[in-house]
Amino acid sequence: MKHASIWVPILLGIFLFVLIGYLSQGFNLANPFQTELSFSYPQIAVPRHDGGLFLIDNAFRRIVGSDALGAIDAVISGGSRDEGRFFYAQDLATDQNRNLFVLNYVHDEYGMFLKREEIMQYDHSGRFISILVQRNYDELLSTRIQRGEIWAMKSDGQWLSWLVLTDSGIEAMRISIEKRVLERLGRIPFAKSNLVVGDINWISEHELILVLKDGSFRIGNVQTGSINDPFYVAQGFPRDVPWEIAWIGDGFAYVNLVGKEIRWLSQDGGSTRSLLNPQILRSQGFPSEAFYYYRLYGNDEGLIVTTNDEGVIVFNTRSRVLAYRTSGMLSTRAVIRTILLWLGLALGLASILLGIRRFYTHSMKRRISLLLKQLLILVPVMSVAMIFIILLLSNLFLEQAIHQEELTVAALTQSIGRSIDGNLIYALQDIGEFYSPEYWELHQVLDESMNNNQDPWNRSYYFALYRVIDEVLYGLMYQNGRIGLFYPFTWYDEPNGVYSQAQEGRIATERVSDISGEWLYAVGPIRDFQGKVVGLIEIGTDLYNLSQKNRLLFFQTMRIMGVISTVVLILILIMNNLILQSIGKLKKGVGQISQGNWDYQIT
């Protein structure tokens, strides 16, 4: 009974720690005093069957769920390659059965090529259920640099459907959510679909809507394997550069990148109008800053959801804004859960300390040996010193590694920028030039300058091409082919930013954490034959993976230092024990001599 009173609290405390570590995904505990969660660069949002939302934010490494009133009731953290965790969440889908489906990208150790993409199933509360679909990639293709082949997930509660875009065509797939039966719905032969398609989405079970990067809108059918001629062609730069699109019952909603708006397009392409723009927001009393919209979701009932740099906007085909949210109050359930987790940790710690106290009181009779006292002093001091030294060294290593990468990307930017014929950029005047020989000649030169990222020394770097027109920065080319021509960004607005410095003819480097991750890159000028700056070249690398490697190095060093410290500690204890044995012999000899045994020998 006495022993049970010691070990039961200790075992209970250990059990509580293990349980809370599991429930909090590795002790990822929120602030117990936090009642509001601000969105961090929301990327994409989709509605839930209960009127709430799920959204991806925090550089694709967090999924946030909220109810119909905007209260946060689920938070799923990513950025991990562990089983049951997502690395980068790229897309979401929900259904009436309270399922959440997440398209997860897992990059290689360099943070560049996609190693696998998978569709993960979660429940309404954010609990991981299973992996429904997984595609693994070994071949290093530029079209798989930080992007995959799965598009347009949707679920009706029984089936999860998606599209696969490859170099040869578009394939429609679906899987039974309950029985895990995989079916192929059809295929459309379409050369370079993974490059020329700007966005693609479902109209019905077999019909698809496609927006190509030349601004043309087309209807495809996976059952017949056909794509119709364009039923609408956008006006192009600088008025209408279409991007993402969704079917909304009586027509289509699509993003107009350069117009900073979302437009409605009739089913026959005969009429179009603005659904959401700064003026519409201002007229309804919402923030009217002219953000760019990149992603959107729409359904058959005419509900449309989009995101900007600060929040999520929900509206309908009558341009009525139903919600504009930049944060959410944590639900009472979530707050109580967080408090209970912290209380559980405190209870677990208190239980372990109680067991230790009872062991000290009952088993050790409140007496501590000299060796144990030494351990209680040496172990904490050595542990704190070891952690401090390793943290200092790992941070120094990380800073030196980042500095070296900074020099490397700057050197690559300078050398590659000088190898580009700036006069080719003059030929890129509208979005239709995506198909021009000049565009692909530029792409080939840049690919060859980095040897298509086939070598270990260039595998971690990407390139991007930009142009500044009327003080606006436009993306012309990404190495992976993800964007089309005249894809606008707000980065040129930064005072004395790297892009404005490059436009002035200098090489500039920057470390940044934005909506797409953590990056280190250099930007430099591209000149024409007269020496005029006509474009900007960017060479960069993913810093998140470098940080992950540094964390791995930290824990590996901790393990090695732990082993070394344990050996040193054992040696110290052995030496102390030998010394104490000698002192004991001396004490015994002194006792013998004091008792008159003058012939006693002390060794």
PDB file of C-alpha atoms in Angstrom, residues 255-453:
ATOM      1  CA  VAL A 255     -11.048  36.326 -60.614  1.00  0.00           C
ATOM      2  CA  ASN A 256      -9.900  39.309 -62.668  1.00  0.00           C
ATOM      3  CA  LEU A 257      -6.346  39.737 -61.414  1.00  0.00           C
ATOM      4  CA  VAL A 258      -5.482  43.171 -62.758  1.00  0.00           C
ATOM      5  CA  GLY A 259      -8.936  44.586 -62.016  1.00  0.00           C
ATOM      6  CA  LYS A 260      -8.725  43.631 -58.324  1.00  0.00           C
ATOM      7  CA  GLU A 261     -12.213  42.220 -58.638  1.00  0.00           C
ATOM      8  CA  ILE A 262     -14.333  39.096 -59.062  1.00  0.00           C
ATOM      9  CA  ARG A 263     -16.610  39.039 -62.085  1.00  0.00           C
ATOM     10  CA  TRP A 264     -19.729  37.166 -63.147  1.00  0.00           C
ATOM     11  CA  LEU A 265     -19.871  35.591 -66.619  1.00  0.00           C
ATOM     12  CA  SER A 266     -23.021  34.207 -68.214  1.00  0.00           C
ATOM     13  CA  GLN A 267     -23.104  30.573 -69.285  1.00  0.00           C
ATOM     14  CA  ASP A 268     -22.957  31.492 -72.970  1.00  0.00           C
ATOM     15  CA  GLY A 269     -20.312  34.169 -72.469  1.00  0.00           C
ATOM     16  CA  GLY A 270     -22.656  36.860 -73.736  1.00  0.00           C
ATOM     17  CA  SER A 271     -22.589  39.116 -70.684  1.00  0.00           C
ATOM     18  CA  THR A 272     -20.321  39.876 -67.774  1.00  0.00           C
ATOM     19  CA  ARG A 273     -20.347  42.215 -64.777  1.00  0.00           C
ATOM     20  CA  SER A 274     -18.405  42.911 -61.605  1.00  0.00           C
ATOM     21  CA  LEU A 275     -19.501  40.950 -58.521  1.00  0.00           C
ATOM     22  CA  LEU A 276     -16.969  42.241 -55.994  1.00  0.00           C
ATOM     23  CA  ASN A 277     -14.654  45.247 -56.115  1.00  0.00           C
ATOM     24  CA  PRO A 278     -13.564  48.092 -53.782  1.00  0.00           C
ATOM     25  CA  GLN A 279     -16.587  50.219 -54.709  1.00  0.00           C
ATOM     26  CA  ILE A 280     -19.048  47.436 -53.866  1.00  0.00           C
ATOM     27  CA  LEU A 281     -17.338  46.849 -50.528  1.00  0.00           C
ATOM     28  CA  ARG A 282     -17.305  50.566 -49.715  1.00  0.00           C
ATOM     29  CA  SER A 283     -21.003  50.933 -50.537  1.00  0.00           C
ATOM     30  CA  GLN A 284     -21.851  48.266 -47.936  1.00  0.00           C
ATOM     31  CA  GLY A 285     -19.595  49.650 -45.224  1.00  0.00           C
ATOM     32  CA  PHE A 286     -16.776  47.120 -45.479  1.00  0.00           C
ATOM     33  CA  PRO A 287     -13.009  47.801 -45.811  1.00  0.00           C
ATOM     34  CA  SER A 288     -12.478  48.900 -49.382  1.00  0.00           C
ATOM     35  CA  GLU A 289      -8.708  48.640 -49.786  1.00  0.00           C
ATOM     36  CA  ALA A 290      -7.954  47.454 -53.337  1.00  0.00           C
ATOM     37  CA  PHE A 291      -6.582  43.981 -52.639  1.00  0.00           C
ATOM     38  CA  TYR A 292      -5.751  41.424 -55.284  1.00  0.00           C
ATOM     39  CA  TYR A 293      -7.930  38.323 -55.197  1.00  0.00           C
ATOM     40  CA  TYR A 294      -6.282  35.081 -56.254  1.00  0.00           C
ATOM     41  CA  ARG A 295      -8.507  32.249 -55.024  1.00  0.00           C
ATOM     42  CA  LEU A 296     -12.261  31.720 -54.849  1.00  0.00           C
ATOM     43  CA  TYR A 297     -14.902  29.092 -54.190  1.00  0.00           C
ATOM     44  CA  GLY A 298     -18.449  28.998 -55.563  1.00  0.00           C
ATOM     45  CA  ASN A 299     -21.405  26.622 -55.394  1.00  0.00           C
ATOM     46  CA  ASP A 300     -24.662  25.962 -57.253  1.00  0.00           C
ATOM     47  CA  GLU A 301     -26.636  28.138 -54.825  1.00  0.00           C
ATOM     48  CA  GLY A 302     -24.704  31.243 -55.842  1.00  0.00           C
ATOM     49  CA  LEU A 303     -22.586  31.491 -52.686  1.00  0.00           C
ATOM     50  CA  ILE A 304     -19.047  32.771 -53.345  1.00  0.00           C
ATOM     51  CA  VAL A 305     -16.112  32.808 -50.928  1.00  0.00           C
ATOM     52  CA  THR A 306     -12.794  34.526 -51.543  1.00  0.00           C
ATOM     53  CA  THR A 307      -9.790  35.753 -49.563  1.00  0.00           C
ATOM     54  CA  ASN A 308      -7.501  38.762 -49.587  1.00  0.00           C
ATOM     55  CA  ASP A 309      -4.369  39.582 -47.598  1.00  0.00           C
ATOM     56  CA  GLU A 310      -6.292  40.184 -44.381  1.00  0.00           C
ATOM     57  CA  GLY A 311      -9.488  38.157 -44.335  1.00  0.00           C
ATOM     58  CA  VAL A 312     -12.286  36.080 -45.834  1.00  0.00           C
ATOM     59  CA  ILE A 313     -15.196  37.540 -47.791  1.00  0.00           C
ATOM     60  CA  VAL A 314     -18.492  35.703 -48.304  1.00  0.00           C
ATOM     61  CA  PHE A 315     -20.959  37.158 -50.846  1.00  0.00           C
ATOM     62  CA  ASN A 316     -23.575  36.142 -53.409  1.00  0.00           C
ATOM     63  CA  THR A 317     -24.374  36.732 -57.092  1.00  0.00           C
ATOM     64  CA  ARG A 318     -26.288  39.922 -56.189  1.00  0.00           C
ATOM     65  CA  SER A 319     -23.005  41.358 -54.834  1.00  0.00           C
ATOM     66  CA  ARG A 320     -24.352  41.339 -51.308  1.00  0.00           C
ATOM     67  CA  VAL A 321     -21.515  40.791 -48.817  1.00  0.00           C
ATOM     68  CA  LEU A 322     -22.675  38.305 -46.198  1.00  0.00           C
ATOM     69  CA  ALA A 323     -19.493  38.263 -44.093  1.00  0.00           C
ATOM     70  CA  TYR A 324     -16.083  39.938 -43.977  1.00  0.00           C
ATOM     71  CA  ARG A 325     -13.918  38.270 -41.345  1.00  0.00           C
ATOM     72  CA  THR A 326     -10.306  38.943 -40.439  1.00  0.00           C
ATOM     73  CA  SER A 327     -10.409  36.976 -37.188  1.00  0.00           C
ATOM     74  CA  GLY A 328     -12.688  34.816 -35.115  1.00  0.00           C
ATOM     75  CA  MET A 329     -13.569  34.471 -31.480  1.00  0.00           C
ATOM     76  CA  LEU A 330     -12.514  31.132 -30.096  1.00  0.00           C
ATOM     77  CA  SER A 331     -15.579  29.064 -29.284  1.00  0.00           C
ATOM     78  CA  THR A 332     -16.398  28.374 -25.637  1.00  0.00           C
ATOM     79  CA  ARG A 333     -15.702  24.714 -26.303  1.00  0.00           C
ATOM     80  CA  ALA A 334     -12.243  25.492 -27.734  1.00  0.00           C
ATOM     81  CA  VAL A 335     -11.346  27.790 -24.825  1.00  0.00           C
ATOM     82  CA  ILE A 336     -12.524  25.209 -22.287  1.00  0.00           C
ATOM     83  CA  ARG A 337     -10.560  22.494 -24.111  1.00  0.00           C
ATOM     84  CA  THR A 338      -7.373  24.591 -24.011  1.00  0.00           C
ATOM     85  CA  ILE A 339      -7.857  25.360 -20.310  1.00  0.00           C
ATOM     86  CA  LEU A 340      -8.483  21.676 -19.583  1.00  0.00           C
ATOM     87  CA  LEU A 341      -5.300  20.703 -21.443  1.00  0.00           C
ATOM     88  CA  TRP A 342      -3.261  23.172 -19.405  1.00  0.00           C
ATOM     89  CA  LEU A 343      -4.964  21.996 -16.189  1.00  0.00           C
ATOM     90  CA  GLY A 344      -4.178  18.425 -17.205  1.00  0.00           C
ATOM     91  CA  LEU A 345      -0.523  19.330 -17.638  1.00  0.00           C
ATOM     92  CA  ALA A 346      -0.492  21.063 -14.251  1.00  0.00           C
ATOM     93  CA  LEU A 347      -2.242  18.066 -12.647  1.00  0.00           C
ATOM     94  CA  GLY A 348       0.228  15.674 -14.266  1.00  0.00           C
ATOM     95  CA  LEU A 349       3.194  17.696 -12.990  1.00  0.00           C
ATOM     96  CA  ALA A 350       1.655  17.973  -9.515  1.00  0.00           C
ATOM     97  CA  SER A 351       0.962  14.219  -9.464  1.00  0.00           C
ATOM     98  CA  ILE A 352       4.567  13.384 -10.365  1.00  0.00           C
ATOM     99  CA  LEU A 353       5.895  15.801  -7.750  1.00  0.00           C
ATOM    100  CA  LEU A 354       3.545  14.250  -5.161  1.00  0.00           C
ATOM    101  CA  GLY A 355       4.896  10.792  -5.949  1.00  0.00           C
ATOM    102  CA  ILE A 356       8.466  12.043  -5.669  1.00  0.00           C
ATOM    103  CA  ARG A 357       7.684  13.725  -2.343  1.00  0.00           C
ATOM    104  CA  ARG A 358       6.131  10.525  -0.950  1.00  0.00           C
ATOM    105  CA  PHE A 359       9.143   8.543  -2.138  1.00  0.00           C
ATOM    106  CA  TYR A 360      11.418  11.032  -0.366  1.00  0.00           C
ATOM    107  CA  THR A 361       9.309  10.950   2.825  1.00  0.00           C
ATOM    108  CA  HIS A 362       8.468   7.240   3.143  1.00  0.00           C
ATOM    109  CA  SER A 363      11.169   5.341   1.277  1.00  0.00           C
ATOM    110  CA  MET A 364      14.173   7.602   1.824  1.00  0.00           C
ATOM    111  CA  LYS A 365      13.099   8.701   5.333  1.00  0.00           C
ATOM    112  CA  ARG A 366      13.854  12.315   4.338  1.00  0.00           C
ATOM    113  CA  ARG A 367      17.515  11.444   3.854  1.00  0.00           C
ATOM    114  CA  ILE A 368      19.449  12.041   0.666  1.00  0.00           C
ATOM    115  CA  SER A 369      22.802  10.420   0.017  1.00  0.00           C
ATOM    116  CA  LEU A 370      25.751  12.510  -1.010  1.00  0.00           C
ATOM    117  CA  LEU A 371      25.732  10.933  -4.486  1.00  0.00           C
ATOM    118  CA  LEU A 372      22.076  11.818  -5.015  1.00  0.00           C
ATOM    119  CA  LYS A 373      22.720  15.372  -3.863  1.00  0.00           C
ATOM    120  CA  GLN A 374      25.511  15.611  -6.412  1.00  0.00           C
ATOM    121  CA  LEU A 375      23.152  14.306  -9.105  1.00  0.00           C
ATOM    122  CA  LEU A 376      20.477  16.821  -8.173  1.00  0.00           C
ATOM    123  CA  ILE A 377      23.028  19.600  -8.622  1.00  0.00           C
ATOM    124  CA  LEU A 378      25.056  18.301 -11.579  1.00  0.00           C
ATOM    125  CA  VAL A 379      22.184  17.151 -13.810  1.00  0.00           C
ATOM    126  CA  PRO A 380      20.238  20.463 -13.928  1.00  0.00           C
ATOM    127  CA  VAL A 381      23.436  22.536 -14.268  1.00  0.00           C
ATOM    128  CA  MET A 382      24.803  20.338 -17.072  1.00  0.00           C
ATOM    129  CA  SER A 383      21.404  20.216 -18.814  1.00  0.00           C
ATOM    130  CA  VAL A 384      20.930  23.999 -18.803  1.00  0.00           C
ATOM    131  CA  ALA A 385      24.512  24.578 -19.924  1.00  0.00           C
ATOM    132  CA  MET A 386      24.208  21.972 -22.679  1.00  0.00           C
ATOM    133  CA  ILE A 387      20.926  23.392 -24.036  1.00  0.00           C
ATOM    134  CA  PHE A 388      22.282  26.950 -23.957  1.00  0.00           C
ATOM    135  CA  ILE A 389      25.479  26.002 -25.800  1.00  0.00           C
ATOM    136  CA  ILE A 390      23.648  23.930 -28.434  1.00  0.00           C
ATOM    137  CA  LEU A 391      21.072  26.688 -29.020  1.00  0.00           C
ATOM    138  CA  LEU A 392      23.840  29.239 -29.411  1.00  0.00           C
ATOM    139  CA  LEU A 393      25.814  27.053 -31.807  1.00  0.00           C
ATOM    140  CA  SER A 394      22.754  26.022 -33.859  1.00  0.00           C
ATOM    141  CA  ASN A 395      21.624  29.643 -34.228  1.00  0.00           C
ATOM    142  CA  LEU A 396      25.140  30.655 -35.271  1.00  0.00           C
ATOM    143  CA  PHE A 397      25.180  27.796 -37.766  1.00  0.00           C
ATOM    144  CA  LEU A 398      21.771  28.787 -39.146  1.00  0.00           C
ATOM    145  CA  GLU A 399      22.786  32.428 -39.568  1.00  0.00           C
ATOM    146  CA  GLN A 400      26.022  31.443 -41.306  1.00  0.00           C
ATOM    147  CA  ALA A 401      24.142  29.027 -43.569  1.00  0.00           C
ATOM    148  CA  ILE A 402      21.580  31.703 -44.456  1.00  0.00           C
ATOM    149  CA  HIS A 403      24.344  34.234 -45.098  1.00  0.00           C
ATOM    150  CA  GLN A 404      26.078  31.779 -47.435  1.00  0.00           C
ATOM    151  CA  GLU A 405      22.780  31.140 -49.227  1.00  0.00           C
ATOM    152  CA  GLU A 406      22.325  34.899 -49.512  1.00  0.00           C
ATOM    153  CA  LEU A 407      25.676  35.230 -51.283  1.00  0.00           C
ATOM    154  CA  THR A 408      24.840  32.277 -53.524  1.00  0.00           C
ATOM    155  CA  VAL A 409      21.440  33.563 -54.695  1.00  0.00           C
ATOM    156  CA  ALA A 410      22.925  37.030 -55.290  1.00  0.00           C
ATOM    157  CA  ALA A 411      25.724  35.546 -57.426  1.00  0.00           C
ATOM    158  CA  LEU A 412      23.270  33.381 -59.388  1.00  0.00           C
ATOM    159  CA  THR A 413      20.958  36.352 -59.946  1.00  0.00           C
ATOM    160  CA  GLN A 414      23.783  38.462 -61.296  1.00  0.00           C
ATOM    161  CA  SER A 415      25.207  35.809 -63.633  1.00  0.00           C
ATOM    162  CA  ILE A 416      21.851  34.499 -64.911  1.00  0.00           C
ATOM    163  CA  GLY A 417      20.452  38.023 -65.337  1.00  0.00           C
ATOM    164  CA  ARG A 418      23.337  38.890 -67.656  1.00  0.00           C
ATOM    165  CA  SER A 419      22.734  35.779 -69.773  1.00  0.00           C
ATOM    166  CA  ILE A 420      19.144  36.742 -70.648  1.00  0.00           C
ATOM    167  CA  ASP A 421      18.331  38.629 -73.838  1.00  0.00           C
ATOM    168  CA  GLY A 422      16.276  41.514 -72.488  1.00  0.00           C
ATOM    169  CA  ASN A 423      14.854  42.262 -75.935  1.00  0.00           C
ATOM    170  CA  LEU A 424      12.777  39.069 -75.727  1.00  0.00           C
ATOM    171  CA  ILE A 425      10.768  40.649 -72.908  1.00  0.00           C
ATOM    172  CA  TYR A 426       9.506  43.364 -75.287  1.00  0.00           C
ATOM    173  CA  ALA A 427       7.653  40.615 -77.158  1.00  0.00           C
ATOM    174  CA  LEU A 428       5.576  39.771 -74.077  1.00  0.00           C
ATOM    175  CA  GLN A 429       2.832  42.390 -74.366  1.00  0.00           C
ATOM    176  CA  ASP A 430      -0.322  40.456 -73.467  1.00  0.00           C
ATOM    177  CA  ILE A 431      -1.487  37.251 -71.805  1.00  0.00           C
ATOM    178  CA  GLY A 432      -1.722  35.458 -75.165  1.00  0.00           C
ATOM    179  CA  GLU A 433       2.068  35.670 -75.491  1.00  0.00           C
ATOM    180  CA  PHE A 434       2.266  32.785 -73.010  1.00  0.00           C
ATOM    181  CA  TYR A 435       2.204  30.585 -76.109  1.00  0.00           C
ATOM    182  CA  SER A 436       4.794  32.600 -78.051  1.00  0.00           C
ATOM    183  CA  PRO A 437       8.248  31.314 -79.101  1.00  0.00           C
ATOM    184  CA  GLU A 438       9.853  34.237 -77.230  1.00  0.00           C
ATOM    185  CA  TYR A 439       8.248  33.152 -73.949  1.00  0.00           C
ATOM    186  CA  TRP A 440       9.480  29.579 -74.224  1.00  0.00           C
ATOM    187  CA  GLU A 441      12.902  30.692 -75.419  1.00  0.00           C
ATOM    188  CA  LEU A 442      13.224  32.710 -72.207  1.00  0.00           C
ATOM    189  CA  HIS A 443      11.998  29.750 -70.184  1.00  0.00           C
ATOM    190  CA  GLN A 444      14.502  27.426 -71.836  1.00  0.00           C
ATOM    191  CA  VAL A 445      17.417  29.799 -71.200  1.00  0.00           C
ATOM    192  CA  LEU A 446      16.501  30.016 -67.520  1.00  0.00           C
ATOM    193  CA  ASP A 447      15.986  26.253 -67.220  1.00  0.00           C
ATOM    194  CA  GLU A 448      19.359  25.547 -68.804  1.00  0.00           C
ATOM    195  CA  SER A 449      21.112  28.133 -66.649  1.00  0.00           C
ATOM    196  CA  MET A 450      20.088  26.031 -63.615  1.00  0.00           C
ATOM    197  CA  ASN A 451      20.451  22.679 -65.410  1.00  0.00           C
ATOM    198  CA  ASN A 452      16.775  21.996 -64.736  1.00  0.00           C
ATOM    199  CA  ASN A 453      17.595  21.611 -61.020  1.00  0.00           C
TER     200      ASN A 453
END
